[in-house]
Amino acid sequence: MSSVERVCLECGKGVYGRSDKRFCDDACRNAYNNKLNSDQTNMVRNVNNILRKNRRILLEALSGEGMIKIQREKLKRLGFDFKFHTHTFSNNKGQTYNFIYETGYLLLENDWVLIVQKKPL
């Protein structure tokens, strides 16, 4: 072994073994990487929670129907966040639907919202 002792990037203990080894054990490796990625993980978790809540609100409003009209304000009161969706779809009429997975909505005049659900393939 060389005269320079390698230390674990997480806990500072000595590292022995392969020359490219950076951690003393798997627990330290996992802890280090979890800290390193925690900001991205939190952001992704928060966005996924908003998407899940939006989808649940749309599905509850649909209550088994194929499509339904609802006031925009009612969706907002239920906690719907119009800034988050998974994708958009434009039909041949030029209307753009925002989708959260298989459930979408179209903003209509006078603050109405049309909620639709894609038919399974």
Coordinates of N, CA, C and O in Angstrom, one line a residue:
M1 N 0.8 -1.2 0.0 CA 0.0 0.0 0.0 C 0.9 1.2 0.0 O 2.0 1.3 0.6
S2 N 0.4 2.3 -0.6 CA 1.2 3.5 -0.7 C 1.3 4.2 0.7 O 0.5 3.9 1.6
S3 N 2.2 5.2 0.8 CA 2.3 5.9 2.0 C 1.2 6.9 2.4 O 1.0 7.3 3.5
V4 N 0.4 7.2 1.4 CA -0.7 8.1 1.6 C -1.9 7.2 1.8 O -2.3 6.4 0.9
E5 N -2.5 7.4 3.0 CA -3.7 6.6 3.3 C -5.0 7.2 2.7 O -5.1 8.4 2.9
R6 N -5.8 6.4 2.1 CA -7.0 7.0 1.6 C -8.1 6.9 2.7 O -8.1 6.1 3.5
V7 N -9.0 7.9 2.6 CA -10.1 8.0 3.6 C -11.4 8.0 2.9 O -11.6 8.5 1.8
C8 N -12.4 7.5 3.6 CA -13.8 7.4 3.2 C -14.3 8.8 3.0 O -14.2 9.7 3.8
L9 N -14.9 9.1 1.8 CA -15.5 10.4 1.6 C -16.7 10.7 2.5 O -17.0 11.9 2.6
E10 N -17.3 9.8 3.1 CA -18.4 10.0 4.0 C -18.0 10.1 5.4 O -18.4 11.1 6.1
C11 N -17.3 9.2 6.0 CA -17.1 9.2 7.4 C -15.6 9.5 7.8 O -15.3 9.8 9.0
G12 N -14.7 9.5 6.9 CA -13.3 9.8 7.1 C -12.5 8.6 7.6 O -11.3 8.8 7.9
K13 N -13.0 7.4 7.8 CA -12.2 6.3 8.2 C -11.3 5.9 7.0 O -11.5 6.2 5.9
G14 N -10.3 5.1 7.3 CA -9.4 4.6 6.3 C -10.1 3.7 5.3 O -11.0 2.9 5.7
V15 N -9.7 3.7 4.1 CA -10.3 2.9 3.0 C -9.2 1.9 2.6 O -8.1 2.3 2.2
Y16 N -9.5 0.6 2.6 CA -8.5 -0.4 2.2 C -9.1 -1.2 1.1 O -10.3 -1.4 1.0
G17 N -8.3 -1.7 0.2 CA -8.8 -2.5 -0.9 C -8.3 -2.0 -2.2 O -7.2 -1.5 -2.3
R18 N -9.2 -2.0 -3.2 CA -8.9 -1.5 -4.5 C -8.3 -0.1 -4.5 O -8.8 0.7 -3.7
S19 N -7.5 0.2 -5.5 CA -6.9 1.6 -5.5 C -7.9 2.7 -5.8 O -7.7 3.8 -5.5
D20 N -9.0 2.3 -6.4 CA -10.0 3.3 -6.8 C -11.2 3.4 -5.8 O -12.2 4.1 -6.0
K21 N -11.1 2.6 -4.7 CA -12.2 2.6 -3.8 C -12.3 3.9 -3.0 O -11.2 4.4 -2.6
R22 N -13.5 4.5 -2.8 CA -13.6 5.8 -2.2 C -14.4 5.7 -0.9 O -14.4 6.7 -0.2
F23 N -15.0 4.6 -0.6 CA -15.8 4.5 0.6 C -15.4 3.2 1.4 O -15.0 2.2 0.8
C24 N -15.6 3.3 2.7 CA -15.2 2.2 3.6 C -16.2 1.0 3.5 O -15.9 -0.1 3.6
D25 N -17.5 1.3 3.2 CA -18.5 0.3 3.1 C -19.7 0.8 2.3 O -19.8 2.0 1.9
D26 N -20.7 -0.1 2.0 CA -21.8 0.3 1.2 C -22.7 1.3 1.9 O -23.3 2.2 1.3
A27 N -22.8 1.3 3.2 CA -23.6 2.2 4.0 C -23.1 3.6 3.7 O -23.9 4.6 3.5
C28 N -21.8 3.8 3.8 CA -21.2 5.1 3.6 C -21.4 5.6 2.1 O -21.7 6.8 1.9
R29 N -21.2 4.7 1.2 CA -21.4 5.0 -0.2 C -22.9 5.5 -0.4 O -23.1 6.5 -1.1
N30 N -23.8 4.7 0.1 CA -25.2 5.1 0.0 C -25.6 6.4 0.6 O -26.3 7.3 0.1
A31 N -25.1 6.6 1.8 CA -25.3 7.9 2.6 C -24.7 9.1 1.8 O -25.4 10.1 1.6
Y32 N -23.5 8.9 1.2 CA -22.9 10.0 0.5 C -23.7 10.3 -0.8 O -24.0 11.5 -1.0
N33 N -24.1 9.3 -1.5 CA -24.9 9.5 -2.8 C -26.2 10.1 -2.5 O -26.8 10.9 -3.2
N34 N -26.9 9.6 -1.4 CA -28.2 10.2 -1.0 C -28.1 11.7 -0.7 O -29.0 12.4 -1.1
K35 N -27.1 12.1 0.0 CA -26.9 13.5 0.3 C -26.6 14.3 -1.0 O -27.1 15.4 -1.1
L36 N -25.8 13.7 -1.8 CA -25.5 14.4 -3.1 C -26.7 14.6 -4.0 O -26.8 15.7 -4.6
N37 N -27.6 13.6 -4.0 CA -28.8 13.7 -4.9 C -30.1 14.2 -4.2 O -31.1 14.2 -4.8
S38 N -30.0 14.6 -2.9 CA -31.2 14.9 -2.2 C -32.0 16.0 -2.7 O -33.2 16.0 -2.8
D39 N -31.3 17.1 -3.2 CA -32.0 18.2 -3.8 C -32.8 17.9 -5.0 O -34.0 18.2 -5.2
Q40 N -32.3 17.1 -5.9 CA -33.0 16.6 -7.1 C -34.1 15.6 -6.7 O -35.2 15.7 -7.3
T41 N -33.8 14.8 -5.8 CA -34.8 13.8 -5.3 C -36.0 14.5 -4.7 O -37.2 14.2 -5.0
N42 N -35.8 15.5 -3.9 CA -36.9 16.3 -3.3 C -37.7 17.0 -4.4 O -38.9 17.0 -4.3
M43 N -37.1 17.6 -5.4 CA -37.8 18.3 -6.4 C -38.7 17.4 -7.2 O -39.8 17.6 -7.5
V44 N -38.1 16.2 -7.6 CA -38.9 15.2 -8.3 C -40.0 14.7 -7.5 O -41.2 14.6 -8.0
R45 N -39.8 14.4 -6.2 CA -40.9 14.0 -5.4 C -42.0 15.0 -5.3 O -43.2 14.6 -5.3
N46 N -41.6 16.3 -5.1 CA -42.7 17.3 -5.0 C -43.5 17.4 -6.3 O -44.7 17.6 -6.2
V47 N -42.8 17.4 -7.5 CA -43.5 17.5 -8.7 C -44.4 16.3 -8.9 O -45.6 16.4 -9.3
N48 N -43.9 15.1 -8.6 CA -44.8 13.9 -8.7 C -46.0 13.9 -7.8 O -47.1 13.5 -8.1
N49 N -45.8 14.5 -6.6 CA -47.0 14.6 -5.7 C -48.0 15.6 -6.2 O -49.2 15.3 -6.1
I50 N -47.6 16.7 -6.8 CA -48.5 17.6 -7.5 C -49.2 16.9 -8.6 O -50.5 17.1 -8.8
L51 N -48.5 16.2 -9.5 CA -49.1 15.5 -10.6 C -50.1 14.5 -10.1 O -51.2 14.4 -10.7
R52 N -49.8 13.7 -9.1 CA -50.7 12.7 -8.5 C -52.0 13.3 -8.0 O -53.1 12.9 -8.2
K53 N -51.8 14.5 -7.3 CA -53.0 15.2 -6.7 C -53.8 15.7 -7.9 O -55.1 15.6 -7.8
N54 N -53.2 16.3 -8.9 CA -54.0 16.8 -10.0 C -54.8 15.7 -10.7 O -56.0 15.9 -11.0
R55 N -54.1 14.6 -10.9 CA -54.8 13.5 -11.6 C -56.0 13.0 -10.8 O -57.1 12.7 -11.3
R56 N -55.8 12.9 -9.4 CA -56.8 12.4 -8.6 C -58.0 13.4 -8.6 O -59.2 12.9 -8.7
I57 N -57.8 14.6 -8.6 CA -58.9 15.6 -8.6 C -59.6 15.5 -9.9 O -60.9 15.5 -9.9
L58 N -58.9 15.4 -11.1 CA -59.6 15.2 -12.3 C -60.5 14.0 -12.4 O -61.6 14.0 -12.9
L59 N -59.9 12.8 -11.9 CA -60.6 11.6 -11.9 C -61.9 11.6 -11.0 O -62.9 11.1 -11.4
E60 N -61.7 12.3 -9.9 CA -62.9 12.4 -9.0 C -64.0 13.2 -9.6 O -65.2 13.0 -9.5
A61 N -63.6 14.3 -10.3 CA -64.5 15.2 -11.0 C -65.2 14.4 -12.1 O -66.5 14.6 -12.3
L62 N -64.5 13.6 -12.8 CA -65.1 12.8 -13.9 C -66.1 11.8 -13.4 O -67.1 11.5 -14.0
S63 N -65.8 11.2 -12.2 CA -66.6 10.2 -11.6 C -67.2 9.2 -12.6 O -68.4 8.9 -12.6
G64 N -66.3 8.6 -13.4 CA -66.7 7.5 -14.3 C -67.3 8.0 -15.7 O -67.5 7.2 -16.6
E65 N -67.6 9.3 -15.8 CA -68.1 9.8 -17.1 C -66.9 9.9 -18.1 O -65.7 9.9 -17.7
G66 N -67.2 10.0 -19.4 CA -66.2 10.1 -20.4 C -65.7 11.5 -20.5 O -64.5 11.7 -20.8
M67 N -66.5 12.5 -20.2 CA -66.1 13.9 -20.2 C -67.1 14.7 -19.4 O -68.3 14.3 -19.3
I68 N -66.6 15.8 -18.8 CA -67.5 16.7 -18.0 C -67.0 18.1 -18.0 O -65.8 18.3 -18.2
K69 N -67.9 19.1 -17.9 CA -67.5 20.5 -17.8 C -67.6 20.9 -16.3 O -68.5 20.4 -15.6
I70 N -66.6 21.7 -15.9 CA -66.6 22.1 -14.5 C -66.0 23.5 -14.4 O -65.2 23.9 -15.3
Q71 N -66.4 24.3 -13.4 CA -65.8 25.6 -13.3 C -64.4 25.5 -12.9 O -64.0 24.7 -12.0
R72 N -63.5 26.4 -13.5 CA -62.1 26.4 -13.1 C -61.9 26.7 -11.6 O -61.0 26.1 -11.0
E73 N -62.7 27.6 -11.1 CA -62.6 28.0 -9.7 C -62.8 26.8 -8.7 O -62.1 26.6 -7.7
K74 N -63.7 25.9 -9.1 CA -64.0 24.7 -8.3 C -62.7 23.8 -8.3 O -62.4 23.3 -7.2
L75 N -62.1 23.6 -9.4 CA -60.8 22.8 -9.4 C -59.8 23.5 -8.6 O -59.1 22.8 -7.8
K76 N -59.6 24.8 -8.6 CA -58.6 25.5 -7.8 C -58.9 25.3 -6.3 O -58.0 25.1 -5.5
R77 N -60.2 25.4 -6.0 CA -60.6 25.2 -4.5 C -60.2 23.8 -4.1 O -59.9 23.5 -2.9
L78 N -60.3 22.8 -5.0 CA -60.0 21.4 -4.6 C -58.4 21.2 -4.5 O -58.0 20.1 -4.1
G79 N -57.7 22.2 -4.9 CA -56.2 22.1 -4.9 C -55.5 21.8 -6.2 O -54.3 21.5 -6.2
F80 N -56.3 21.9 -7.3 CA -55.7 21.6 -8.6 C -54.7 22.7 -9.0 O -55.0 23.9 -8.8
D81 N -53.5 22.3 -9.5 CA -52.5 23.3 -9.8 C -52.3 23.2 -11.4 O -51.8 22.3 -11.9
F82 N -52.8 24.3 -12.0 CA -52.8 24.3 -13.5 C -51.4 24.5 -14.1 O -51.3 24.3 -15.3
K83 N -50.4 24.7 -13.3 CA -49.0 24.8 -13.9 C -48.4 23.5 -14.2 O -47.4 23.4 -14.8
F84 N -48.9 22.4 -13.6 CA -48.3 21.1 -13.8 C -49.1 20.1 -14.6 O -50.3 19.9 -14.3
H85 N -48.5 19.5 -15.6 CA -49.2 18.5 -16.4 C -48.0 17.7 -17.1 O -46.9 18.1 -17.1
T86 N -48.4 16.5 -17.6 CA -47.3 15.7 -18.2 C -47.1 15.9 -19.7 O -46.0 15.8 -20.1
H87 N -48.2 16.3 -20.4 CA -48.0 16.5 -21.8 C -49.2 17.3 -22.4 O -50.2 17.4 -21.7
T88 N -49.1 17.7 -23.6 CA -50.2 18.4 -24.3 C -50.6 17.7 -25.5 O -49.8 16.9 -26.1
F89 N -51.8 17.9 -26.0 CA -52.3 17.3 -27.2 C -53.1 18.4 -27.9 O -54.0 19.0 -27.3
S90 N -52.8 18.6 -29.2 CA -53.6 19.5 -30.0 C -54.4 18.8 -31.1 O -53.9 17.9 -31.8
N91 N -55.7 19.0 -31.1 CA -56.5 18.3 -32.1 C -56.6 19.1 -33.4 O -56.0 20.2 -33.5
N92 N -57.3 18.6 -34.4 CA -57.4 19.2 -35.7 C -58.1 20.6 -35.7 O -58.0 21.3 -36.6
K93 N -58.9 20.8 -34.6 CA -59.5 22.1 -34.5 C -58.6 23.2 -33.9 O -59.0 24.3 -33.7
G94 N -57.4 22.8 -33.5 CA -56.4 23.7 -33.0 C -56.6 23.9 -31.5 O -55.9 24.8 -30.9
Q95 N -57.4 23.1 -30.8 CA -57.5 23.1 -29.4 C -56.4 22.4 -28.7 O -56.1 21.3 -29.1
T96 N -55.8 22.9 -27.7 CA -54.7 22.3 -27.0 C -55.2 21.8 -25.6 O -55.6 22.6 -24.8
Y97 N -55.1 20.5 -25.4 CA -55.5 19.8 -24.1 C -54.2 19.6 -23.3 O -53.2 19.3 -23.9
N98 N -54.3 19.9 -22.0 CA -53.2 19.5 -21.1 C -53.6 18.2 -20.5 O -54.7 18.1 -20.0
F99 N -52.6 17.3 -20.5 CA -52.9 16.0 -19.9 C -52.0 15.7 -18.7 O -50.9 16.1 -18.6
I100 N -52.6 15.0 -17.7 CA -51.9 14.4 -16.6 C -52.1 12.9 -16.8 O -53.1 12.3 -16.5
Y101 N -51.1 12.3 -17.5 CA -51.1 10.9 -17.9 C -52.3 10.7 -18.8 O -52.4 11.3 -19.9
E102 N -53.3 9.9 -18.4 CA -54.4 9.6 -19.4 C -55.6 10.5 -19.2 O -56.6 10.5 -20.0
T103 N -55.6 11.5 -18.3 CA -56.7 12.4 -18.0 C -56.3 13.8 -18.4 O -55.2 14.2 -17.9
G104 N -57.1 14.5 -19.1 CA -56.8 15.8 -19.6 C -57.9 16.8 -19.4 O -59.0 16.5 -19.0
Y105 N -57.5 18.0 -19.7 CA -58.5 19.1 -19.6 C -58.2 20.1 -20.7 O -57.1 20.3 -21.2
L106 N -59.3 20.8 -21.1 CA -59.2 21.9 -22.0 C -59.8 23.1 -21.4 O -60.9 23.1 -20.8
L107 N -59.1 24.2 -21.4 CA -59.6 25.5 -20.9 C -60.6 26.1 -21.9 O -60.3 26.3 -23.0
L108 N -61.8 26.3 -21.4 CA -62.9 26.9 -22.2 C -63.2 28.3 -21.9 O -62.6 28.9 -20.9
E109 N -64.1 28.9 -22.6 CA -64.5 30.3 -22.3 C -65.2 30.4 -21.0 O -65.7 29.4 -20.5
N110 N -65.2 31.6 -20.4 CA -65.9 31.9 -19.2 C -65.5 31.1 -18.0 O -66.3 30.7 -17.2
D111 N -64.2 30.8 -18.0 CA -63.6 30.0 -16.8 C -64.2 28.6 -16.7 O -64.3 28.1 -15.5
W112 N -64.6 28.0 -17.7 CA -65.0 26.6 -17.7 C -63.9 25.7 -18.1 O -63.0 26.1 -18.9
V113 N -63.9 24.5 -17.7 CA -62.9 23.5 -18.0 C -63.5 22.2 -18.4 O -64.4 21.7 -17.7
L114 N -63.1 21.7 -19.6 CA -63.7 20.4 -20.0 C -62.6 19.3 -19.6 O -61.5 19.4 -20.0
I115 N -63.1 18.4 -18.9 CA -62.2 17.3 -18.4 C -62.5 16.0 -19.3 O -63.7 15.7 -19.5
V116 N -61.5 15.4 -19.8 CA -61.7 14.2 -20.7 C -60.7 13.1 -20.2 O -59.8 13.4 -19.5
Q117 N -61.0 11.9 -20.7 CA -60.1 10.8 -20.4 C -59.8 10.1 -21.7 O -60.7 9.8 -22.4
K118 N -58.5 9.8 -21.9 CA -58.2 9.1 -23.1 C -58.7 7.7 -23.1 O -58.7 7.0 -22.0
K119 N -59.1 7.2 -24.2 CA -59.6 5.8 -24.3 C -58.4 4.9 -24.3 O -57.4 5.2 -24.9
P120 N -58.4 3.8 -23.6 CA -57.3 2.8 -23.6 C -57.0 2.3 -25.1 O -57.9 2.2 -25.8
L121 N -55.7 2.1 -25.4 CA -55.4 1.6 -26.7 C -55.9 0.2 -27.0 O -56.1 -0.6 -26.2

